[in-house]
Amino acid sequence: MNQSQRLIEIKKILAKKKELQTKEIAAHFNISFDTARRDVLRLTSTGQAVRVHGGIMAITASQVPAYITRSHIQSPVKNKMAQAAKKFFLPGKFYFLGVSTSIAQMCNLINGIDASVLTNSLDNALALMQSNFPTVSILAGQVNKTNRFIYSPQALEELNNVHFETAFVGASKINSDGLYVADQRDAVTTGRAISRADKTILFAEKYKFTTRNSSPYKTASLNDIDILITDTVLPQEYRQWLDPHTQVIHVLEV
C-alpha cells in the first residue's frame, strides 16, 4: 500500500476515532514509525488534520475545537499563516490583535518590531513579553477563562478613542453574510476594533467556511475584510462571498 492509499484509510479511521497516535498508525499498517510520522506530516501540512502531541486529531465540519484545545495543536498550517501575516506588521504603526490561535503564533514572530499593540487576548500579550518591542496594551475588563479574552463596557469606550493601522482578527465560522464567533462579548469587542481600523486582516482556514458549529454572534461583514489569510485555495462558491477587492492569501501549495 502506497502513501496515498494509506492516507485515505487513515482519514477513514480518524473520522471514527477523532484522534490517532502515530504509533497506532504504524501498528495498523505494519509500517515503521518514521513512515507513519511522514504520513502524519503529510496530513497536517496539507490541512487534512491537525497535529497534537503524539499524533493527529480530526477537524470535522461540525465543530471547531475549543480555544484551549486549539492552542495546544501543533499546526504547521497555522505557522505558515502566521508567517504570511507577519509582513503586514510594520514598525511605527498601531495594531489591534484579536483572539485567535494563529494570531498568538504570529505574536511569537513579531517580537522585536518597534510598533504598538492593543489586544483583548491574554495569550497575545504573554507571547509578546519576549522583547521590549512592540509595546503592548491590554483592554481593561473581566477575563473569560474559557477563550482567554477580556471584555468590559469600558473596553468598548477605549476602542472608540483609538485608531488602528490594521486589525488582525480571527473567526470560528464564516457565512456568506459575515464572520462569526461563539461569544457575544468577543464579537462586540472585535467588531468595534474592526470599525476603528484602516485595514482588517482575517485568519480563517477553509473548514471555517463549511463548519456547522454553534457560533451565532456576528463580528463583521465580509465586506469589511481587506485581506484573508487561509490555508488552501477557496472554491469559487466561497470566494464569491468576499468583496472583489479582498486579497486572498493561501499558504499551502495546490
PDB file of C-alpha atoms in Angstrom:
ATOM      1  CA  MET A   1       0.000   0.000   0.000  1.00  0.00           C
ATOM      2  CA  ASN A   2       1.478   3.352  -1.007  1.00  0.00           C
ATOM      3  CA  GLN A   3       1.216   6.602   0.949  1.00  0.00           C
ATOM      4  CA  SER A   4      -1.792   7.947  -0.964  1.00  0.00           C
ATOM      5  CA  GLN A   5      -3.749   4.775  -0.216  1.00  0.00           C
ATOM      6  CA  ARG A   6      -2.717   4.864   3.445  1.00  0.00           C
ATOM      7  CA  LEU A   7      -3.775   8.482   3.810  1.00  0.00           C
ATOM      8  CA  ILE A   8      -7.266   7.636   2.569  1.00  0.00           C
ATOM      9  CA  GLU A   9      -7.515   4.825   5.123  1.00  0.00           C
ATOM     10  CA  ILE A  10      -6.066   6.970   7.925  1.00  0.00           C
ATOM     11  CA  LYS A  11      -8.705   9.633   7.292  1.00  0.00           C
ATOM     12  CA  LYS A  12     -11.446   6.994   7.454  1.00  0.00           C
ATOM     13  CA  ILE A  13     -10.131   5.756  10.801  1.00  0.00           C
ATOM     14  CA  LEU A  14      -9.694   9.319  12.036  1.00  0.00           C
ATOM     15  CA  ALA A  15     -13.303  10.140  11.149  1.00  0.00           C
ATOM     16  CA  LYS A  16     -14.407   7.402  13.559  1.00  0.00           C
ATOM     17  CA  LYS A  17     -11.844   7.757  16.351  1.00  0.00           C
ATOM     18  CA  LYS A  18     -11.267  11.554  16.129  1.00  0.00           C
ATOM     19  CA  GLU A  19      -7.675  11.157  17.337  1.00  0.00           C
ATOM     20  CA  LEU A  20      -4.840   8.814  16.384  1.00  0.00           C
ATOM     21  CA  GLN A  21      -1.385   8.239  17.792  1.00  0.00           C
ATOM     22  CA  THR A  22       1.499   7.891  15.351  1.00  0.00           C
ATOM     23  CA  LYS A  23       2.388   4.528  16.893  1.00  0.00           C
ATOM     24  CA  GLU A  24      -1.176   3.316  16.247  1.00  0.00           C
ATOM     25  CA  ILE A  25      -0.809   4.175  12.576  1.00  0.00           C
ATOM     26  CA  ALA A  26       2.499   2.305  12.413  1.00  0.00           C
ATOM     27  CA  ALA A  27       0.975  -0.792  14.029  1.00  0.00           C
ATOM     28  CA  HIS A  28      -2.217  -0.735  11.948  1.00  0.00           C
ATOM     29  CA  PHE A  29      -0.395  -0.622   8.612  1.00  0.00           C
ATOM     30  CA  ASN A  30       2.648  -2.625   9.747  1.00  0.00           C
ATOM     31  CA  ILE A  31       4.991   0.184   8.771  1.00  0.00           C
ATOM     32  CA  SER A  32       7.904   1.836  10.541  1.00  0.00           C
ATOM     33  CA  PHE A  33       7.353   4.679  12.983  1.00  0.00           C
ATOM     34  CA  ASP A  34       9.254   7.026  10.660  1.00  0.00           C
ATOM     35  CA  THR A  35       6.960   6.134   7.756  1.00  0.00           C
ATOM     36  CA  ALA A  36       3.908   6.711   9.950  1.00  0.00           C
ATOM     37  CA  ARG A  37       5.362  10.039  11.029  1.00  0.00           C
ATOM     38  CA  ARG A  38       5.746  11.078   7.379  1.00  0.00           C
ATOM     39  CA  ASP A  39       2.077  10.200   6.823  1.00  0.00           C
ATOM     40  CA  VAL A  40       1.150  12.368   9.802  1.00  0.00           C
ATOM     41  CA  LEU A  41       3.216  15.262   8.472  1.00  0.00           C
ATOM     42  CA  ARG A  42       1.599  14.928   5.057  1.00  0.00           C
ATOM     43  CA  LEU A  43      -1.907  15.125   6.537  1.00  0.00           C
ATOM     44  CA  THR A  44      -1.134  18.050   8.828  1.00  0.00           C
ATOM     45  CA  SER A  45       0.881  20.078   6.324  1.00  0.00           C
ATOM     46  CA  THR A  46      -1.981  19.900   3.826  1.00  0.00           C
ATOM     47  CA  GLY A  47      -4.653  20.882   6.331  1.00  0.00           C
ATOM     48  CA  GLN A  48      -6.385  17.483   6.385  1.00  0.00           C
ATOM     49  CA  ALA A  49      -5.790  17.004  10.118  1.00  0.00           C
ATOM     50  CA  VAL A  50      -4.196  18.879  12.984  1.00  0.00           C
ATOM     51  CA  ARG A  51      -1.172  17.764  14.909  1.00  0.00           C
ATOM     52  CA  VAL A  52      -1.396  17.063  18.617  1.00  0.00           C
ATOM     53  CA  HIS A  53       1.155  15.588  20.986  1.00  0.00           C
ATOM     54  CA  GLY A  54       1.993  12.100  19.758  1.00  0.00           C
ATOM     55  CA  GLY A  55      -0.299  12.074  16.758  1.00  0.00           C
ATOM     56  CA  ILE A  56      -3.157  13.785  14.935  1.00  0.00           C
ATOM     57  CA  MET A  57      -6.703  14.978  15.568  1.00  0.00           C
ATOM     58  CA  ALA A  58      -9.578  15.253  13.117  1.00  0.00           C
ATOM     59  CA  ILE A  59     -11.167  18.539  12.156  1.00  0.00           C
ATOM     60  CA  THR A  60     -14.775  17.875  11.266  1.00  0.00           C
ATOM     61  CA  ALA A  61     -17.281  20.117   9.547  1.00  0.00           C
ATOM     62  CA  SER A  62     -19.481  20.107  12.630  1.00  0.00           C
ATOM     63  CA  GLN A  63     -17.140  21.577  15.187  1.00  0.00           C
ATOM     64  CA  VAL A  64     -14.217  23.829  15.860  1.00  0.00           C
ATOM     65  CA  PRO A  65     -12.085  22.784  18.845  1.00  0.00           C
ATOM     66  CA  ALA A  66     -12.302  24.991  21.918  1.00  0.00           C
ATOM     67  CA  TYR A  67      -9.660  27.694  22.193  1.00  0.00           C
ATOM     68  CA  ILE A  68      -7.646  25.940  24.906  1.00  0.00           C
ATOM     69  CA  THR A  69      -7.601  22.761  22.800  1.00  0.00           C
ATOM     70  CA  ARG A  70      -6.633  24.678  19.666  1.00  0.00           C
ATOM     71  CA  SER A  71      -3.833  26.467  21.486  1.00  0.00           C
ATOM     72  CA  HIS A  72      -2.125  23.115  22.089  1.00  0.00           C
ATOM     73  CA  ILE A  73      -2.460  21.983  18.489  1.00  0.00           C
ATOM     74  CA  GLN A  74       0.914  21.915  16.732  1.00  0.00           C
ATOM     75  CA  SER A  75      -0.225  23.041  13.292  1.00  0.00           C
ATOM     76  CA  PRO A  76       2.272  23.743  10.521  1.00  0.00           C
ATOM     77  CA  VAL A  77      -0.599  25.403   8.650  1.00  0.00           C
ATOM     78  CA  LYS A  78      -1.178  27.942  11.419  1.00  0.00           C
ATOM     79  CA  ASN A  79       2.532  28.682  11.486  1.00  0.00           C
ATOM     80  CA  LYS A  80       2.530  29.337   7.737  1.00  0.00           C
ATOM     81  CA  MET A  81      -0.475  31.622   8.120  1.00  0.00           C
ATOM     82  CA  ALA A  82       1.342  33.497  10.892  1.00  0.00           C
ATOM     83  CA  GLN A  83       4.410  33.860   8.662  1.00  0.00           C
ATOM     84  CA  ALA A  84       2.239  35.273   5.872  1.00  0.00           C
ATOM     85  CA  ALA A  85       0.664  37.813   8.223  1.00  0.00           C
ATOM     86  CA  LYS A  86       3.962  38.981   9.698  1.00  0.00           C
ATOM     87  CA  LYS A  87       4.842  41.013   6.584  1.00  0.00           C
ATOM     88  CA  PHE A  88       1.850  43.283   7.283  1.00  0.00           C
ATOM     89  CA  PHE A  89       3.128  44.122  10.781  1.00  0.00           C
ATOM     90  CA  LEU A  90       5.407  47.122  10.254  1.00  0.00           C
ATOM     91  CA  PRO A  91       7.409  49.371  12.596  1.00  0.00           C
ATOM     92  CA  GLY A  92       5.896  52.621  13.799  1.00  0.00           C
ATOM     93  CA  LYS A  93       2.260  51.538  13.435  1.00  0.00           C
ATOM     94  CA  PHE A  94      -0.593  50.825  15.884  1.00  0.00           C
ATOM     95  CA  TYR A  95      -2.351  47.465  15.637  1.00  0.00           C
ATOM     96  CA  PHE A  96      -5.253  45.555  17.174  1.00  0.00           C
ATOM     97  CA  LEU A  97      -4.625  41.844  17.722  1.00  0.00           C
ATOM     98  CA  GLY A  98      -7.771  39.806  18.337  1.00  0.00           C
ATOM     99  CA  VAL A  99      -8.379  36.377  19.835  1.00  0.00           C
ATOM    100  CA  SER A 100      -7.011  33.649  17.567  1.00  0.00           C
ATOM    101  CA  THR A 101      -4.531  30.812  17.933  1.00  0.00           C
ATOM    102  CA  SER A 102      -2.985  31.823  14.595  1.00  0.00           C
ATOM    103  CA  ILE A 103      -2.571  35.402  15.818  1.00  0.00           C
ATOM    104  CA  ALA A 104      -0.969  34.094  19.015  1.00  0.00           C
ATOM    105  CA  GLN A 105       1.532  32.252  16.803  1.00  0.00           C
ATOM    106  CA  MET A 106       2.150  35.447  14.846  1.00  0.00           C
ATOM    107  CA  CYS A 107       2.977  37.203  18.119  1.00  0.00           C
ATOM    108  CA  ASN A 108       5.972  34.901  18.519  1.00  0.00           C
ATOM    109  CA  LEU A 109       7.258  36.189  15.170  1.00  0.00           C
ATOM    110  CA  ILE A 110       6.809  39.937  15.715  1.00  0.00           C
ATOM    111  CA  ASN A 111       8.754  40.262  18.962  1.00  0.00           C
ATOM    112  CA  GLY A 112      11.383  42.951  18.484  1.00  0.00           C
ATOM    113  CA  ILE A 113       9.438  45.053  15.953  1.00  0.00           C
ATOM    114  CA  ASP A 114       9.094  48.652  17.170  1.00  0.00           C
ATOM    115  CA  ALA A 115       5.333  49.062  16.872  1.00  0.00           C
ATOM    116  CA  SER A 116       2.374  49.361  19.268  1.00  0.00           C
ATOM    117  CA  VAL A 117      -0.294  46.760  20.002  1.00  0.00           C
ATOM    118  CA  LEU A 118      -3.663  46.827  21.731  1.00  0.00           C
ATOM    119  CA  THR A 119      -5.189  43.410  22.402  1.00  0.00           C
ATOM    120  CA  ASN A 120      -8.043  41.732  24.247  1.00  0.00           C
ATOM    121  CA  SER A 121      -6.193  38.396  24.309  1.00  0.00           C
ATOM    122  CA  LEU A 122      -4.178  37.140  27.268  1.00  0.00           C
ATOM    123  CA  ASP A 123      -2.206  34.760  25.058  1.00  0.00           C
ATOM    124  CA  ASN A 124      -1.203  37.503  22.637  1.00  0.00           C
ATOM    125  CA  ALA A 125       0.053  39.655  25.497  1.00  0.00           C
ATOM    126  CA  LEU A 126       2.045  36.792  27.026  1.00  0.00           C
ATOM    127  CA  ALA A 127       3.590  35.856  23.677  1.00  0.00           C
ATOM    128  CA  LEU A 128       4.763  39.459  23.225  1.00  0.00           C
ATOM    129  CA  MET A 129       6.672  39.530  26.519  1.00  0.00           C
ATOM    130  CA  GLN A 130       9.883  38.204  24.947  1.00  0.00           C
ATOM    131  CA  SER A 131      11.170  41.641  23.893  1.00  0.00           C
ATOM    132  CA  ASN A 132      10.834  45.328  24.736  1.00  0.00           C
ATOM    133  CA  PHE A 133       9.075  45.777  21.397  1.00  0.00           C
ATOM    134  CA  PRO A 134       6.350  46.002  20.340  1.00  0.00           C
ATOM    135  CA  THR A 135       4.774  47.932  23.192  1.00  0.00           C
ATOM    136  CA  VAL A 136       1.646  46.141  24.405  1.00  0.00           C
ATOM    137  CA  SER A 137      -1.555  47.439  25.984  1.00  0.00           C
ATOM    138  CA  ILE A 138      -4.385  45.190  27.177  1.00  0.00           C
ATOM    139  CA  LEU A 139      -8.022  46.229  27.229  1.00  0.00           C
ATOM    140  CA  ALA A 140      -9.451  46.519  30.728  1.00  0.00           C
ATOM    141  CA  GLY A 141     -12.163  44.185  31.934  1.00  0.00           C
ATOM    142  CA  GLN A 142     -13.158  40.728  33.081  1.00  0.00           C
ATOM    143  CA  VAL A 143     -11.271  37.665  31.858  1.00  0.00           C
ATOM    144  CA  ASN A 144     -13.156  34.944  30.007  1.00  0.00           C
ATOM    145  CA  LYS A 145     -11.219  31.906  31.212  1.00  0.00           C
ATOM    146  CA  THR A 146     -12.501  29.562  28.509  1.00  0.00           C
ATOM    147  CA  ASN A 147     -11.441  31.578  25.483  1.00  0.00           C
ATOM    148  CA  ARG A 148      -8.897  33.733  27.333  1.00  0.00           C
ATOM    149  CA  PHE A 149     -10.111  37.161  26.274  1.00  0.00           C
ATOM    150  CA  ILE A 150     -11.007  40.341  28.184  1.00  0.00           C
ATOM    151  CA  TYR A 151     -14.249  42.292  27.968  1.00  0.00           C
ATOM    152  CA  SER A 152     -15.897  45.295  29.619  1.00  0.00           C
ATOM    153  CA  PRO A 153     -18.060  48.269  28.606  1.00  0.00           C
ATOM    154  CA  GLN A 154     -15.028  50.427  29.415  1.00  0.00           C
ATOM    155  CA  ALA A 155     -13.019  48.470  26.842  1.00  0.00           C
ATOM    156  CA  LEU A 156     -15.540  49.398  24.163  1.00  0.00           C
ATOM    157  CA  GLU A 157     -15.233  53.059  25.141  1.00  0.00           C
ATOM    158  CA  GLU A 158     -11.459  52.787  24.948  1.00  0.00           C
ATOM    159  CA  LEU A 159     -11.739  51.394  21.421  1.00  0.00           C
ATOM    160  CA  ASN A 160     -13.896  54.360  20.427  1.00  0.00           C
ATOM    161  CA  ASN A 161     -10.960  56.644  21.169  1.00  0.00           C
ATOM    162  CA  VAL A 162      -8.221  54.904  19.179  1.00  0.00           C
ATOM    163  CA  HIS A 163      -7.373  54.382  15.519  1.00  0.00           C
ATOM    164  CA  PHE A 164      -5.542  51.314  14.178  1.00  0.00           C
ATOM    165  CA  GLU A 165      -3.430  50.871  11.093  1.00  0.00           C
ATOM    166  CA  THR A 166      -4.619  47.257  10.929  1.00  0.00           C
ATOM    167  CA  ALA A 167      -6.844  44.923  12.929  1.00  0.00           C
ATOM    168  CA  PHE A 168      -5.743  41.282  12.876  1.00  0.00           C
ATOM    169  CA  VAL A 169      -8.756  39.104  13.723  1.00  0.00           C
ATOM    170  CA  GLY A 170      -9.956  35.506  13.695  1.00  0.00           C
ATOM    171  CA  ALA A 171     -13.335  33.801  13.481  1.00  0.00           C
ATOM    172  CA  SER A 172     -14.780  30.405  14.307  1.00  0.00           C
ATOM    173  CA  LYS A 173     -17.264  30.352  11.415  1.00  0.00           C
ATOM    174  CA  ILE A 174     -17.648  32.179   8.098  1.00  0.00           C
ATOM    175  CA  ASN A 175     -21.054  32.601   6.460  1.00  0.00           C
ATOM    176  CA  SER A 176     -21.980  34.427   3.277  1.00  0.00           C
ATOM    177  CA  ASP A 177     -23.026  37.477   5.315  1.00  0.00           C
ATOM    178  CA  GLY A 178     -20.047  37.724   7.648  1.00  0.00           C
ATOM    179  CA  LEU A 179     -17.707  36.263  10.246  1.00  0.00           C
ATOM    180  CA  TYR A 180     -18.969  34.744  13.470  1.00  0.00           C
ATOM    181  CA  VAL A 181     -17.633  33.755  16.902  1.00  0.00           C
ATOM    182  CA  ALA A 182     -19.014  31.757  19.813  1.00  0.00           C
ATOM    183  CA  ASP A 183     -19.162  34.535  22.418  1.00  0.00           C
ATOM    184  CA  GLN A 184     -21.186  37.733  22.105  1.00  0.00           C
ATOM    185  CA  ARG A 185     -18.694  39.786  24.121  1.00  0.00           C
ATOM    186  CA  ASP A 186     -15.836  38.740  21.862  1.00  0.00           C
ATOM    187  CA  ALA A 187     -17.961  39.610  18.813  1.00  0.00           C
ATOM    188  CA  VAL A 188     -18.767  43.092  20.102  1.00  0.00           C
ATOM    189  CA  THR A 189     -15.155  43.867  21.024  1.00  0.00           C
ATOM    190  CA  THR A 190     -13.681  42.602  17.774  1.00  0.00           C
ATOM    191  CA  GLY A 191     -16.368  44.303  15.702  1.00  0.00           C
ATOM    192  CA  ARG A 192     -15.638  47.609  17.399  1.00  0.00           C
ATOM    193  CA  ALA A 193     -11.905  47.217  16.728  1.00  0.00           C
ATOM    194  CA  ILE A 194     -12.561  46.484  13.054  1.00  0.00           C
ATOM    195  CA  SER A 195     -14.611  49.671  12.795  1.00  0.00           C
ATOM    196  CA  ARG A 196     -11.631  51.641  14.146  1.00  0.00           C
ATOM    197  CA  ALA A 197      -9.058  50.199  11.708  1.00  0.00           C
ATOM    198  CA  ASP A 198      -7.936  51.307   8.251  1.00  0.00           C
ATOM    199  CA  LYS A 199      -7.417  47.682   7.244  1.00  0.00           C
ATOM    200  CA  THR A 200      -8.616  44.319   8.554  1.00  0.00           C
ATOM    201  CA  ILE A 201      -6.778  41.024   8.102  1.00  0.00           C
ATOM    202  CA  LEU A 202      -8.767  37.851   8.787  1.00  0.00           C
ATOM    203  CA  PHE A 203      -7.240  34.469   9.645  1.00  0.00           C
ATOM    204  CA  ALA A 204      -9.600  31.647   8.595  1.00  0.00           C
ATOM    205  CA  GLU A 205      -8.878  28.146   7.343  1.00  0.00           C
ATOM    206  CA  LYS A 206     -11.156  26.746   4.624  1.00  0.00           C
ATOM    207  CA  TYR A 207     -13.033  24.458   7.044  1.00  0.00           C
ATOM    208  CA  LYS A 208     -14.437  27.532   8.792  1.00  0.00           C
ATOM    209  CA  PHE A 209     -16.475  28.215   5.647  1.00  0.00           C
ATOM    210  CA  THR A 210     -18.173  24.818   5.977  1.00  0.00           C
ATOM    211  CA  THR A 211     -18.380  24.187   9.717  1.00  0.00           C
ATOM    212  CA  ARG A 212     -21.787  23.791  11.345  1.00  0.00           C
ATOM    213  CA  ASN A 213     -20.551  24.672  14.818  1.00  0.00           C
ATOM    214  CA  SER A 214     -22.618  26.938  17.039  1.00  0.00           C
ATOM    215  CA  SER A 215     -21.045  30.361  16.596  1.00  0.00           C
ATOM    216  CA  PRO A 216     -24.087  32.655  16.482  1.00  0.00           C
ATOM    217  CA  TYR A 217     -22.540  36.077  17.068  1.00  0.00           C
ATOM    218  CA  LYS A 218     -21.595  38.176  14.069  1.00  0.00           C
ATOM    219  CA  THR A 219     -18.399  40.186  14.290  1.00  0.00           C
ATOM    220  CA  ALA A 220     -18.391  41.972  10.944  1.00  0.00           C
ATOM    221  CA  SER A 221     -19.423  41.770   7.320  1.00  0.00           C
ATOM    222  CA  LEU A 222     -17.105  40.103   4.839  1.00  0.00           C
ATOM    223  CA  ASN A 223     -17.033  43.434   3.010  1.00  0.00           C
ATOM    224  CA  ASP A 224     -15.024  44.732   5.982  1.00  0.00           C
ATOM    225  CA  ILE A 225     -12.196  42.273   5.276  1.00  0.00           C
ATOM    226  CA  ASP A 226      -9.280  43.610   3.238  1.00  0.00           C
ATOM    227  CA  ILE A 227      -7.034  40.543   3.403  1.00  0.00           C
ATOM    228  CA  LEU A 228      -7.950  36.907   4.073  1.00  0.00           C
ATOM    229  CA  ILE A 229      -5.162  34.555   5.106  1.00  0.00           C
ATOM    230  CA  THR A 230      -6.263  30.948   4.685  1.00  0.00           C
ATOM    231  CA  ASP A 231      -4.766  27.515   4.221  1.00  0.00           C
ATOM    232  CA  THR A 232      -5.749  26.390   0.737  1.00  0.00           C
ATOM    233  CA  VAL A 233      -7.445  27.740  -2.372  1.00  0.00           C
ATOM    234  CA  LEU A 234     -11.096  28.557  -1.737  1.00  0.00           C
ATOM    235  CA  PRO A 235     -13.727  27.099  -4.065  1.00  0.00           C
ATOM    236  CA  GLN A 236     -15.475  29.753  -6.140  1.00  0.00           C
ATOM    237  CA  GLU A 237     -18.629  29.226  -4.065  1.00  0.00           C
ATOM    238  CA  TYR A 238     -16.864  30.745  -1.047  1.00  0.00           C
ATOM    239  CA  ARG A 239     -14.599  33.134  -2.927  1.00  0.00           C
ATOM    240  CA  GLN A 240     -17.651  34.966  -4.267  1.00  0.00           C
ATOM    241  CA  TRP A 241     -18.773  35.709  -0.703  1.00  0.00           C
ATOM    242  CA  LEU A 242     -15.828  38.085  -0.428  1.00  0.00           C
ATOM    243  CA  ASP A 243     -15.579  41.584  -1.792  1.00  0.00           C
ATOM    244  CA  PRO A 244     -13.872  41.501  -5.221  1.00  0.00           C
ATOM    245  CA  HIS A 245     -11.130  43.743  -3.824  1.00  0.00           C
ATOM    246  CA  THR A 246     -10.320  41.418  -0.903  1.00  0.00           C
ATOM    247  CA  GLN A 247      -6.830  39.978  -1.234  1.00  0.00           C
ATOM    248  CA  VAL A 248      -6.764  36.234  -0.541  1.00  0.00           C
ATOM    249  CA  ILE A 249      -3.508  34.621   0.553  1.00  0.00           C
ATOM    250  CA  HIS A 250      -3.431  30.815   0.725  1.00  0.00           C
ATOM    251  CA  VAL A 251      -0.327  29.335   2.305  1.00  0.00           C
ATOM    252  CA  LEU A 252      -0.443  25.754   1.002  1.00  0.00           C
ATOM    253  CA  GLU A 253       0.626  24.710  -2.475  1.00  0.00           C
ATOM    254  CA  VAL A 254      -2.172  23.483  -4.702  1.00  0.00           C
TER     255      VAL A 254
END
